[in-house]
Short mmCIF file of C-alpha atoms in Angstrom, two decimals:
data_model
loop_
_atom_site.label_atom_id
_atom_site.label_comp_id
_atom_site.label_asym_id
_atom_site.label_seq_id
_atom_site.Cartn_x
_atom_site.Cartn_y
_atom_site.Cartn_z
CA MET A 1 108.95 -78.11 -79.74
CA LYS A 2 112.53 -78.69 -80.69
CA ILE A 3 113.84 -81.74 -82.51
CA ALA A 4 117.60 -82.03 -82.81
CA GLY A 5 119.25 -83.68 -85.76
CA GLU A 6 122.94 -84.17 -86.30
CA TRP A 7 125.72 -83.99 -88.84
CA LEU A 8 126.48 -87.59 -89.85
CA LEU A 9 129.78 -88.72 -91.33
CA CYS A 10 128.75 -91.01 -94.20
CA GLU A 11 130.62 -93.94 -95.75
CA ASP A 12 131.83 -91.76 -98.63
CA GLY A 13 133.62 -89.47 -96.17
CA ARG A 14 131.13 -86.60 -96.51
CA THR A 15 129.18 -85.15 -93.60
CA ARG A 16 125.44 -84.67 -94.13
CA PRO A 17 122.48 -83.30 -92.13
CA VAL A 18 120.19 -86.01 -90.76
CA VAL A 19 117.38 -86.51 -88.28
CA LYS A 20 116.23 -89.77 -86.72
CA ALA A 21 112.66 -91.01 -86.67
CA ASN A 22 110.80 -94.14 -85.59
CA LEU A 23 108.19 -95.89 -87.70
CA ALA A 24 105.95 -98.79 -86.71
CA ALA A 25 106.24 -101.96 -88.79
CA VAL A 26 103.21 -104.07 -89.67
CA ASP A 27 104.10 -106.54 -86.87
CA GLY A 28 104.38 -103.78 -84.24
CA ARG A 29 108.18 -103.56 -84.21
CA VAL A 30 109.69 -100.09 -84.13
CA CYS A 31 111.96 -99.37 -87.08
CA LYS A 32 114.53 -96.67 -86.40
CA GLU A 33 115.52 -94.68 -89.47
CA THR A 34 118.06 -91.94 -90.12
CA PHE A 35 116.62 -89.52 -92.68
CA LEU A 36 118.82 -87.34 -94.85
CA ILE A 37 117.41 -83.80 -94.73
CA ASP A 38 116.78 -82.80 -98.34
CA THR A 39 115.33 -79.31 -98.72
CA GLY A 40 115.30 -79.81 -102.49
CA ALA A 41 113.06 -82.88 -102.32
CA ASP A 42 109.36 -82.15 -102.79
CA GLN A 43 108.43 -85.16 -100.72
CA THR A 44 109.76 -87.60 -98.20
CA VAL A 45 110.93 -90.88 -99.73
CA LEU A 46 111.57 -94.09 -97.84
CA SER A 47 114.45 -96.32 -98.88
CA PRO A 48 113.75 -99.77 -100.35
CA ARG A 49 115.35 -101.32 -97.23
CA LEU A 50 112.99 -99.44 -94.89
CA LEU A 51 110.01 -100.33 -97.09
CA ALA A 52 110.91 -104.02 -96.75
CA ASP A 53 111.47 -103.71 -92.97
CA LEU A 54 108.10 -102.03 -92.41
CA ALA A 55 106.18 -104.56 -94.56
CA LEU A 56 103.20 -102.17 -94.56
CA PRO A 57 100.47 -102.35 -97.21
CA THR A 58 101.33 -100.33 -100.30
CA SER A 59 99.35 -98.48 -102.94
CA PRO A 60 100.38 -97.73 -106.50
CA PRO A 61 101.54 -94.17 -107.17
CA PRO A 62 99.12 -91.74 -108.81
CA ALA A 63 98.89 -92.28 -112.56
CA GLY A 64 101.37 -90.26 -114.57
CA THR A 65 103.69 -89.46 -111.68
CA ILE A 66 107.37 -90.29 -111.46
CA LEU A 67 110.04 -89.94 -108.81
CA GLN A 68 113.66 -89.47 -109.65
CA SER A 69 116.67 -90.47 -107.63
CA ALA A 70 120.23 -89.53 -108.50
CA SER A 71 120.26 -92.48 -110.90
CA GLY A 72 117.10 -91.33 -112.74
CA ALA A 73 113.43 -92.27 -112.62
CA SER A 74 112.78 -95.11 -110.18
CA PRO A 75 109.72 -97.25 -109.50
CA TYR A 76 107.95 -96.52 -106.25
CA VAL A 77 104.88 -97.23 -104.15
CA VAL A 78 102.97 -95.20 -101.58
CA ILE A 79 102.51 -96.17 -97.93
CA SER A 80 100.50 -94.57 -95.15
CA THR A 81 102.46 -94.31 -91.92
CA VAL A 82 103.58 -92.05 -89.09
CA LEU A 83 107.04 -90.59 -88.58
CA GLU A 84 107.80 -90.19 -84.87
CA PHE A 85 110.52 -87.76 -83.85
CA THR A 86 111.87 -87.45 -80.32
CA ARG A 87 111.66 -83.90 -79.01
CA ASP A 88 114.19 -82.29 -76.68
CA ASP A 89 111.76 -82.71 -73.76
CA GLY A 90 111.51 -86.48 -74.39
CA ALA A 91 107.99 -86.34 -75.84
CA THR A 92 107.20 -87.46 -79.37
CA ALA A 93 106.27 -85.34 -82.37
CA ARG A 94 104.30 -87.24 -85.01
CA VAL A 95 103.85 -86.51 -88.69
CA ARG A 96 101.23 -88.72 -90.31
CA GLY A 97 101.00 -89.00 -94.07
CA GLU A 98 101.26 -90.93 -97.26
CA PHE A 99 104.89 -91.28 -98.21
CA ALA A 100 106.65 -92.50 -101.32
CA ALA A 101 108.97 -95.49 -101.06
CA PHE A 102 111.37 -96.56 -103.79
CA THR A 103 111.20 -100.25 -104.65
CA ASP A 104 114.45 -100.59 -106.60
CA PRO A 105 117.34 -101.39 -104.23
CA ALA A 106 119.71 -99.46 -106.52
CA SER A 107 117.71 -96.21 -106.24
CA ILE A 108 118.75 -94.79 -102.83
CA GLU A 109 120.47 -96.13 -99.74
CA GLN A 110 119.13 -93.61 -97.24
CA SER A 111 115.60 -92.33 -96.72
CA LEU A 112 115.04 -88.65 -97.55
CA LEU A 113 113.11 -86.16 -95.43
CA GLY A 114 111.49 -83.79 -97.92
CA ARG A 115 109.51 -80.58 -97.79
CA ASP A 116 106.17 -82.35 -97.23
CA VAL A 117 107.43 -82.98 -93.67
CA LEU A 118 109.97 -80.17 -93.32
CA ASP A 119 107.31 -77.53 -94.09
CA HIS A 120 105.74 -78.33 -90.69
CA PHE A 121 108.81 -76.87 -88.99
CA ASP A 122 111.29 -74.04 -89.02
CA LEU A 123 114.49 -75.76 -90.12
CA ILE A 124 117.93 -74.59 -89.02
CA VAL A 125 120.90 -76.21 -90.75
CA SER A 126 124.18 -74.71 -89.54
CA ARG A 127 127.41 -76.51 -90.32
CA PRO A 128 129.64 -73.93 -88.56
CA ARG A 129 127.63 -74.37 -85.32
CA ASN A 130 126.96 -78.10 -85.88
CA ASP A 131 123.22 -77.48 -85.50
CA ILE A 132 120.35 -79.33 -87.13
CA LEU A 133 117.10 -78.16 -85.54
CA LEU A 134 113.46 -78.63 -86.41
CA LEU A 135 111.42 -76.07 -84.47
CA GLY A 136 107.69 -75.84 -83.96
CA GLY A 137 105.07 -74.79 -81.47
CA GLN A 138 106.47 -72.47 -78.82
CA HIS A 139 110.07 -72.61 -80.07
CA ARG A 140 111.27 -69.88 -82.41
CA TYR A 141 114.53 -68.42 -83.53
CA GLU A 142 115.98 -64.96 -83.72
CA ILE A 143 118.85 -63.68 -85.83
CA ALA A 144 121.13 -61.25 -84.04
CA GLN A 145 124.44 -59.69 -84.89
CA ALA A 146 127.23 -60.93 -82.63
#
C-alpha cells in the first residue's frame, strides 16, 4: 500500500511534511485532519480543536505520565479511535489505537503523527523530490545511484 502525503506551506511561511486522515466523530460525521509528520514524537497527538470536533469519550492519561508540546508540559486525555488514510488505489488504510489529545488550546495548533503510527510503515520524506510516502504491504523502496 502507498499513502501519499504532501509538503504544506504553513501560515508562518515554512513548508512541512503532512498527511491527511479521516476520523469518525461521535455523531458519525467524518472529521478530516491534516497531521504534521513528526518522527521525533513518540506518539500521535490530536489537537485540542480536533478533540472538540470528535466529541468522543475520553479517559485520563496513565498516572505519572506527561506530554510536552513546544510550550512545555500540557494537560491531555486519551481517546480510542481509528485513523483512516486514503491509499493510492482509493482504498482505505486504518490504524486503530488509543491516542493522546491535548486539552489546552494553547498547546498545539496541528495534530502530530508520531512513531506509534509511523512505525507501521516505511516513511519516505524527500524535500528535493517533494515526496511524502507511507509504504506498507506489497510496496517497498530501493535506493539506487543515479
